mmCIF file of C-alpha atoms in Angstrom:
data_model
loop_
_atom_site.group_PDB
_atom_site.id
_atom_site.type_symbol
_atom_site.label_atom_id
_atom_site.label_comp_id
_atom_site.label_asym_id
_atom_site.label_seq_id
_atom_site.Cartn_x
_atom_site.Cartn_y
_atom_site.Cartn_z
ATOM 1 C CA UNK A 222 0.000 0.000 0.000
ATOM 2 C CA UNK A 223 1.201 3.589 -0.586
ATOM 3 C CA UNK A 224 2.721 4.796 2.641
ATOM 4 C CA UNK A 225 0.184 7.961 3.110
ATOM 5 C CA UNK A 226 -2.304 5.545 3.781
ATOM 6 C CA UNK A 227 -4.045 4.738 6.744
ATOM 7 C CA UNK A 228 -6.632 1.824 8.203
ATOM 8 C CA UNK A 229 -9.261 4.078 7.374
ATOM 9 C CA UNK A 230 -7.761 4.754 4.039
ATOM 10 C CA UNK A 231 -7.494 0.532 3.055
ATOM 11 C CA UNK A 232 -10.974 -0.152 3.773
ATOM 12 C CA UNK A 233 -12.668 1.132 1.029
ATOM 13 C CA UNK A 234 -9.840 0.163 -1.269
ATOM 14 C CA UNK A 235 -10.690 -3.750 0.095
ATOM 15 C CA UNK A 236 -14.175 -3.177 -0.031
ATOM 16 C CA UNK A 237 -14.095 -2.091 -3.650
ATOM 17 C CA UNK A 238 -12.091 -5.040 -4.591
ATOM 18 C CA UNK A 239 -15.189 -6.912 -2.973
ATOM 19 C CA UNK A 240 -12.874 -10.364 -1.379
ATOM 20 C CA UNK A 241 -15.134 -13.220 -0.206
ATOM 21 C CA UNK A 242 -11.931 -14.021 2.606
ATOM 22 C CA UNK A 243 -9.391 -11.105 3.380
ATOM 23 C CA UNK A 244 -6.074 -12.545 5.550
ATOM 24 C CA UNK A 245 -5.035 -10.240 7.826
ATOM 25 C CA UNK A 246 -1.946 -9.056 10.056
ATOM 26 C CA UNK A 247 -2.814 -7.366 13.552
ATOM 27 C CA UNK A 248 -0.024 -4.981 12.858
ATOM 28 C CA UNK A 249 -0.222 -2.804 9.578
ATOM 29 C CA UNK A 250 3.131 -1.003 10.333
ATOM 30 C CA UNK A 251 2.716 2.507 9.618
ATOM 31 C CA UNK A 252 -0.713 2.268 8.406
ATOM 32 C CA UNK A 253 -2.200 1.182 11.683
ATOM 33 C CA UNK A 254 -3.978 -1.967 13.786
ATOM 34 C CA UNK A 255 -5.542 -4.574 11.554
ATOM 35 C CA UNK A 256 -7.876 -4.964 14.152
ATOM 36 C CA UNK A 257 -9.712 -2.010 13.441
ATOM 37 C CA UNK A 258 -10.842 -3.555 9.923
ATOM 38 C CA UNK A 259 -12.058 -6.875 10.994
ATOM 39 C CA UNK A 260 -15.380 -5.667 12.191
ATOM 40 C CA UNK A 261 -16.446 -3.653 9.520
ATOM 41 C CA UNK A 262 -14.627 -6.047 7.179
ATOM 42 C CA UNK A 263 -17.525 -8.569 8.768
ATOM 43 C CA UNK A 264 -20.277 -6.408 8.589
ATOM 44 C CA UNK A 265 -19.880 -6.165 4.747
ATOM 45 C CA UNK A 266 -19.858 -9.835 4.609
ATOM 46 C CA UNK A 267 -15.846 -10.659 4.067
ATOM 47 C CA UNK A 268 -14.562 -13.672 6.002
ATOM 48 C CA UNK A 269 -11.339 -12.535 8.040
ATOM 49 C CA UNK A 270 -8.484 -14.630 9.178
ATOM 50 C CA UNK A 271 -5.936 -13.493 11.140
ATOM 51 C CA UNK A 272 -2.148 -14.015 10.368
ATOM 52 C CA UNK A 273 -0.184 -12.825 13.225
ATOM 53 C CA UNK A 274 2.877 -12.862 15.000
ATOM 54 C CA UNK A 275 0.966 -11.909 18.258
ATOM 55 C CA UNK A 276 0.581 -14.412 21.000
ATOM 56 C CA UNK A 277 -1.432 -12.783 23.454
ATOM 57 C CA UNK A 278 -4.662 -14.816 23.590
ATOM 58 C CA UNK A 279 -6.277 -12.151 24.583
ATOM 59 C CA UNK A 280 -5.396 -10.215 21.674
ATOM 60 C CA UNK A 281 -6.970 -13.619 19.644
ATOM 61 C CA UNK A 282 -10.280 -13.499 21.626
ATOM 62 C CA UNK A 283 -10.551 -9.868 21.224
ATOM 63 C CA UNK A 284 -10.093 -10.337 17.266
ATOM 64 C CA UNK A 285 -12.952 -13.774 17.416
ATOM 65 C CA UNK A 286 -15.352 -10.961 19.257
ATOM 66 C CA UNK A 287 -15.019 -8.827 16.375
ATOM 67 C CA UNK A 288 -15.855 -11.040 13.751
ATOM 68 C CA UNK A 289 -12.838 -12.780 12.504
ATOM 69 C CA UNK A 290 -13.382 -16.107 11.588
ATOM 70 C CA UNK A 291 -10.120 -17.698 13.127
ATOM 71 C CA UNK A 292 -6.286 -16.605 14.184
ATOM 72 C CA UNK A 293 -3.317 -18.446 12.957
ATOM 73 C CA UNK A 294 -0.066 -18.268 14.404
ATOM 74 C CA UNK A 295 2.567 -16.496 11.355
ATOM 75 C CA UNK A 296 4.594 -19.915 12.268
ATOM 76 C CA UNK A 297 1.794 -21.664 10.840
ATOM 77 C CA UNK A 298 3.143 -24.342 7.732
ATOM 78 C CA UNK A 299 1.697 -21.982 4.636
ATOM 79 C CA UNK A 300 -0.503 -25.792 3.604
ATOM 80 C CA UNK A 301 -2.200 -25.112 6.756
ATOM 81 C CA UNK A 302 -3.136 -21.801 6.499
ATOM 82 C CA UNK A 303 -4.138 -22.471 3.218
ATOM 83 C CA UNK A 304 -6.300 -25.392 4.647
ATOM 84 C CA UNK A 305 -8.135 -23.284 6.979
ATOM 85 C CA UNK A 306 -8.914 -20.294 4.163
ATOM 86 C CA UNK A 307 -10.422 -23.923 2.021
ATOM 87 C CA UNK A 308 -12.711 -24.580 4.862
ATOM 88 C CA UNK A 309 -13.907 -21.210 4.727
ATOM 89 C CA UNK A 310 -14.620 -21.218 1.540
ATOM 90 C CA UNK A 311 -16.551 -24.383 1.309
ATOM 91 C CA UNK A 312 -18.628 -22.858 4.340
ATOM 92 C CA UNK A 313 -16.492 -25.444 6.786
ATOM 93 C CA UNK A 314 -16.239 -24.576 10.211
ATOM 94 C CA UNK A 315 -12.884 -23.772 11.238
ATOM 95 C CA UNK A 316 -12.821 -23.512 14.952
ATOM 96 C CA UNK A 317 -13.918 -25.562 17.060
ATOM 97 C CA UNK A 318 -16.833 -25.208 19.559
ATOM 98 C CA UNK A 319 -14.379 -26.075 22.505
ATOM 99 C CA UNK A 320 -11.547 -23.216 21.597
ATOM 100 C CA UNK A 321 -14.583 -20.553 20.999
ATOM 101 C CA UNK A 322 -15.934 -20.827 24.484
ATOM 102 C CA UNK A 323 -12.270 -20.808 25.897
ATOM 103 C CA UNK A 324 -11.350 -18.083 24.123
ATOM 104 C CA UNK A 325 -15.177 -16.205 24.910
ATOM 105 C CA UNK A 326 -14.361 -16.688 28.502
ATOM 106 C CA UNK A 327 -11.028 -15.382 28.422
ATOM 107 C CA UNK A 328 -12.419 -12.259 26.913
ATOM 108 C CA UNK A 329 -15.057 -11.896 28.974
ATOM 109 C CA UNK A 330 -12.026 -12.577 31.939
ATOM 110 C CA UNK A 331 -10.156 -10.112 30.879
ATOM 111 C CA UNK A 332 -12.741 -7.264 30.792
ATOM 112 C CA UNK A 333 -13.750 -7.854 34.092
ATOM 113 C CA UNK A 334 -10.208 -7.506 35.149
ATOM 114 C CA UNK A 335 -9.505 -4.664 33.051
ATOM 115 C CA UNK A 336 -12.363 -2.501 34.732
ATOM 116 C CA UNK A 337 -11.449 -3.653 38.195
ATOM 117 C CA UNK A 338 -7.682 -1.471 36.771
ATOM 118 C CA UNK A 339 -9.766 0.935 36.184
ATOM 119 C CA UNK A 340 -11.822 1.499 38.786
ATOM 120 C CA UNK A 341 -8.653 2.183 40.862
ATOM 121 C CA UNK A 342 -7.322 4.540 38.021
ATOM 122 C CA UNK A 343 -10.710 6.728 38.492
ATOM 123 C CA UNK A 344 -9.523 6.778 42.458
ATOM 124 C CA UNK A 345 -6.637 9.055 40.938
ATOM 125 C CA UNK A 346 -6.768 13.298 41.164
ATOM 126 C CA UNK A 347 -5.939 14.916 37.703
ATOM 127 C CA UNK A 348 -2.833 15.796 39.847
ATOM 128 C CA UNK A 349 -1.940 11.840 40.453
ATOM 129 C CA UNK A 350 -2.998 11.020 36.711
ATOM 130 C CA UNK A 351 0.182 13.386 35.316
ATOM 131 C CA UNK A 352 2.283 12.058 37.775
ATOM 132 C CA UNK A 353 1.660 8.518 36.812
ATOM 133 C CA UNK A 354 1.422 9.646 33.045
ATOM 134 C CA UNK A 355 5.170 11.011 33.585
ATOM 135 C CA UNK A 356 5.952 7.839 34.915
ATOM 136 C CA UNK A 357 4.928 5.847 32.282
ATOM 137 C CA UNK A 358 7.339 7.907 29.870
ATOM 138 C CA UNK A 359 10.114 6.820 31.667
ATOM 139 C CA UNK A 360 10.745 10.082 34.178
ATOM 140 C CA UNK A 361 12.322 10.266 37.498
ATOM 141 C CA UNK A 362 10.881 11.653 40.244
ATOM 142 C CA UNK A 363 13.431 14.992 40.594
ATOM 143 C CA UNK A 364 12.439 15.020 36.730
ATOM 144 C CA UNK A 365 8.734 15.369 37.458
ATOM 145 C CA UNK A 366 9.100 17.838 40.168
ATOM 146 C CA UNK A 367 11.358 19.769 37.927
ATOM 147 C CA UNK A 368 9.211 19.741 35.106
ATOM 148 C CA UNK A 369 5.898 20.672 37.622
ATOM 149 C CA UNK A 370 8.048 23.358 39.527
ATOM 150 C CA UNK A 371 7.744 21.751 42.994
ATOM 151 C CA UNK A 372 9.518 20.299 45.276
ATOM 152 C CA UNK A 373 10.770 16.328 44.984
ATOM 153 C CA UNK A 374 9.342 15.815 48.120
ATOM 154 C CA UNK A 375 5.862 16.264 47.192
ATOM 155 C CA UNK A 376 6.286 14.278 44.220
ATOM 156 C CA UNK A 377 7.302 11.664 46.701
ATOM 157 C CA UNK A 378 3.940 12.150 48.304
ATOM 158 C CA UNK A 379 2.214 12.029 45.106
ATOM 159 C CA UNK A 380 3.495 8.738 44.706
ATOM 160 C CA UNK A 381 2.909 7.364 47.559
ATOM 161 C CA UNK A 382 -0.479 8.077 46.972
ATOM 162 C CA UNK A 383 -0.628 6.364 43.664
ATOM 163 C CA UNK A 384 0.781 3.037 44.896
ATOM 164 C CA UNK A 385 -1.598 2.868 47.535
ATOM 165 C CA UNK A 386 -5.324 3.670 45.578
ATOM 166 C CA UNK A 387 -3.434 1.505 42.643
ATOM 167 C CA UNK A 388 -2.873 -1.290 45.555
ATOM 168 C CA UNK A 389 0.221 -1.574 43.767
ATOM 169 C CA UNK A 390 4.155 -1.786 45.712
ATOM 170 C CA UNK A 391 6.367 -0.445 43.533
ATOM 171 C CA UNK A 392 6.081 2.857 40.434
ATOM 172 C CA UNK A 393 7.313 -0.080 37.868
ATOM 173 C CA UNK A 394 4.250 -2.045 39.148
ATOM 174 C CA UNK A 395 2.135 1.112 39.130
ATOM 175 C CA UNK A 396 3.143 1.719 35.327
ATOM 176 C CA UNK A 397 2.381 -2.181 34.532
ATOM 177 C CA UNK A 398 -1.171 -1.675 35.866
ATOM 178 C CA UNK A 399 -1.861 1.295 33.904
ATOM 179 C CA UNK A 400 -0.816 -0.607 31.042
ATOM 180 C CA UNK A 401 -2.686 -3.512 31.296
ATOM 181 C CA UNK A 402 -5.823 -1.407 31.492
ATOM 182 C CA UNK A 403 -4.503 0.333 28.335
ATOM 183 C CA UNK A 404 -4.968 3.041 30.645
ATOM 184 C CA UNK A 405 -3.396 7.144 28.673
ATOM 185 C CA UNK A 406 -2.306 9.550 30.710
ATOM 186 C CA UNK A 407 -4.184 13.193 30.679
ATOM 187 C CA UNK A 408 -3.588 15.757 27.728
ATOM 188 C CA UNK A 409 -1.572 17.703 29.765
ATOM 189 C CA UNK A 410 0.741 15.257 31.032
ATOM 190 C CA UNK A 411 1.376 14.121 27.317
ATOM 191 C CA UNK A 412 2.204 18.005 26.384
ATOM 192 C CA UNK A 413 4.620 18.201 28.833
ATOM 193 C CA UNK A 414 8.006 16.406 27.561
ATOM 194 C CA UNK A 415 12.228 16.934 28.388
ATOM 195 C CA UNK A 416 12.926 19.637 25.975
ATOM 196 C CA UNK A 417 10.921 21.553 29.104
ATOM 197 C CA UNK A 418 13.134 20.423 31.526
ATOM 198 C CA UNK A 419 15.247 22.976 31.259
ATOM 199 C CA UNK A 420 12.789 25.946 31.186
ATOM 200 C CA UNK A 421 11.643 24.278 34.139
ATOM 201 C CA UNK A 422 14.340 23.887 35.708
ATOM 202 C CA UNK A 423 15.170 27.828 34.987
ATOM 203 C CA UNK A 424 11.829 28.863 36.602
ATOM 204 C CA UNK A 425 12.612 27.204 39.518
ATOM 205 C CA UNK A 426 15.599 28.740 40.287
ATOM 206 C CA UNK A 427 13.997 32.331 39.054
ATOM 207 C CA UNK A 428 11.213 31.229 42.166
ATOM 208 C CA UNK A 429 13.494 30.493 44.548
#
């Protein structure tokens, strides 16, 4: 595909080209998720398989929700996953009943655990969110004072505070939560990056 496209771009392009099966990769590169094309790719009546180098199960039940018809491993023998796309086309089943319910459950699993995350994310003041969205970007905690003009100390408290509504021991621990629950942190942390440090750091002093 031409590089200025996009996932929103492709899907008329492989709508127009009207495929009874479309095989599909999770990651598109540049272009975007793959995911985001299975459902409507469904809706219009196209039978999606997944090819994918992913191995998160999750990630496999999330794409069977949508509408794809099955996810093969990019490992897969290419007889195989030719095989599969023969089924499909003769109107075959090709999963079975067994691996649909496990992977159903592990869906429904996972969203239960992902809005328990969240609930405990909510707990967080806009204040906390930045503080755990500089976290996640790899920033220390005399780096986040810095860049908030404060003092490390209350940073420290900040923290503290996180850990504890996050039930969570450790910052790496808080930023693995966050992540799990594909949790973003606030506008505002996002706008404020390192090249700011400095300015930051200057305005401190000027305050002091």
């Amino acid at each position: 595909p031409e590089t200025s496209r996009t996932v929103s771009t492709l899907l008329p392009v492989i709508l127009r080209a009207r495929p009874g099966i479309v095989l599909l990769d999770l990651d598109l590169g540049e272009h975007g998720r793959g995911m985001h094309l299975i459902d409507p790719l469904s809706d219009a009546g196209i039978a999606v398989v997944i090819v994918t180098a992913n191995t998160d199960r999750v990630e496999w039940a999330e794409c069977m929700r949508l509408g794809a018809r099955k996810v093969i491993p990019k490992n897969t023998h290419l007889n195989d996953i030719l095989a599969a796309v023969r089924r499909i086309y003769h109107g075959f089943p090709v999963v079975s009943r067994e691996e649909r319910a496990e992977l159903a459950q592990l869906w429904r699993t996972h969203r239960s655990d992902a809005q328990e995350l969240r609930a405990r994310l909510d707990l967080l003041t806009h204040r906390e969110q930045e503080v755990l969205g500089h976290l996640m970007t790899g920033h220390h905690v005399q780096e986040i004072a810095a860049l908030s003009v404060v003092s490390a100390a209350t940073v420290r408290t900040q923290v503290k505070s996180i850990l504890a509504k996050l039930e969570v021991g450790s910052q790496l621990a808080a930023v693995g939560l966050a992540n799990r629950a594909g949790w973003r942190q606030p506008r505002a942390a996002r706008a404020t990056g390192m090249p700011e440090l400095g300015y930051a750091r200057a305005r401190a002093r000027d305050v002091h």
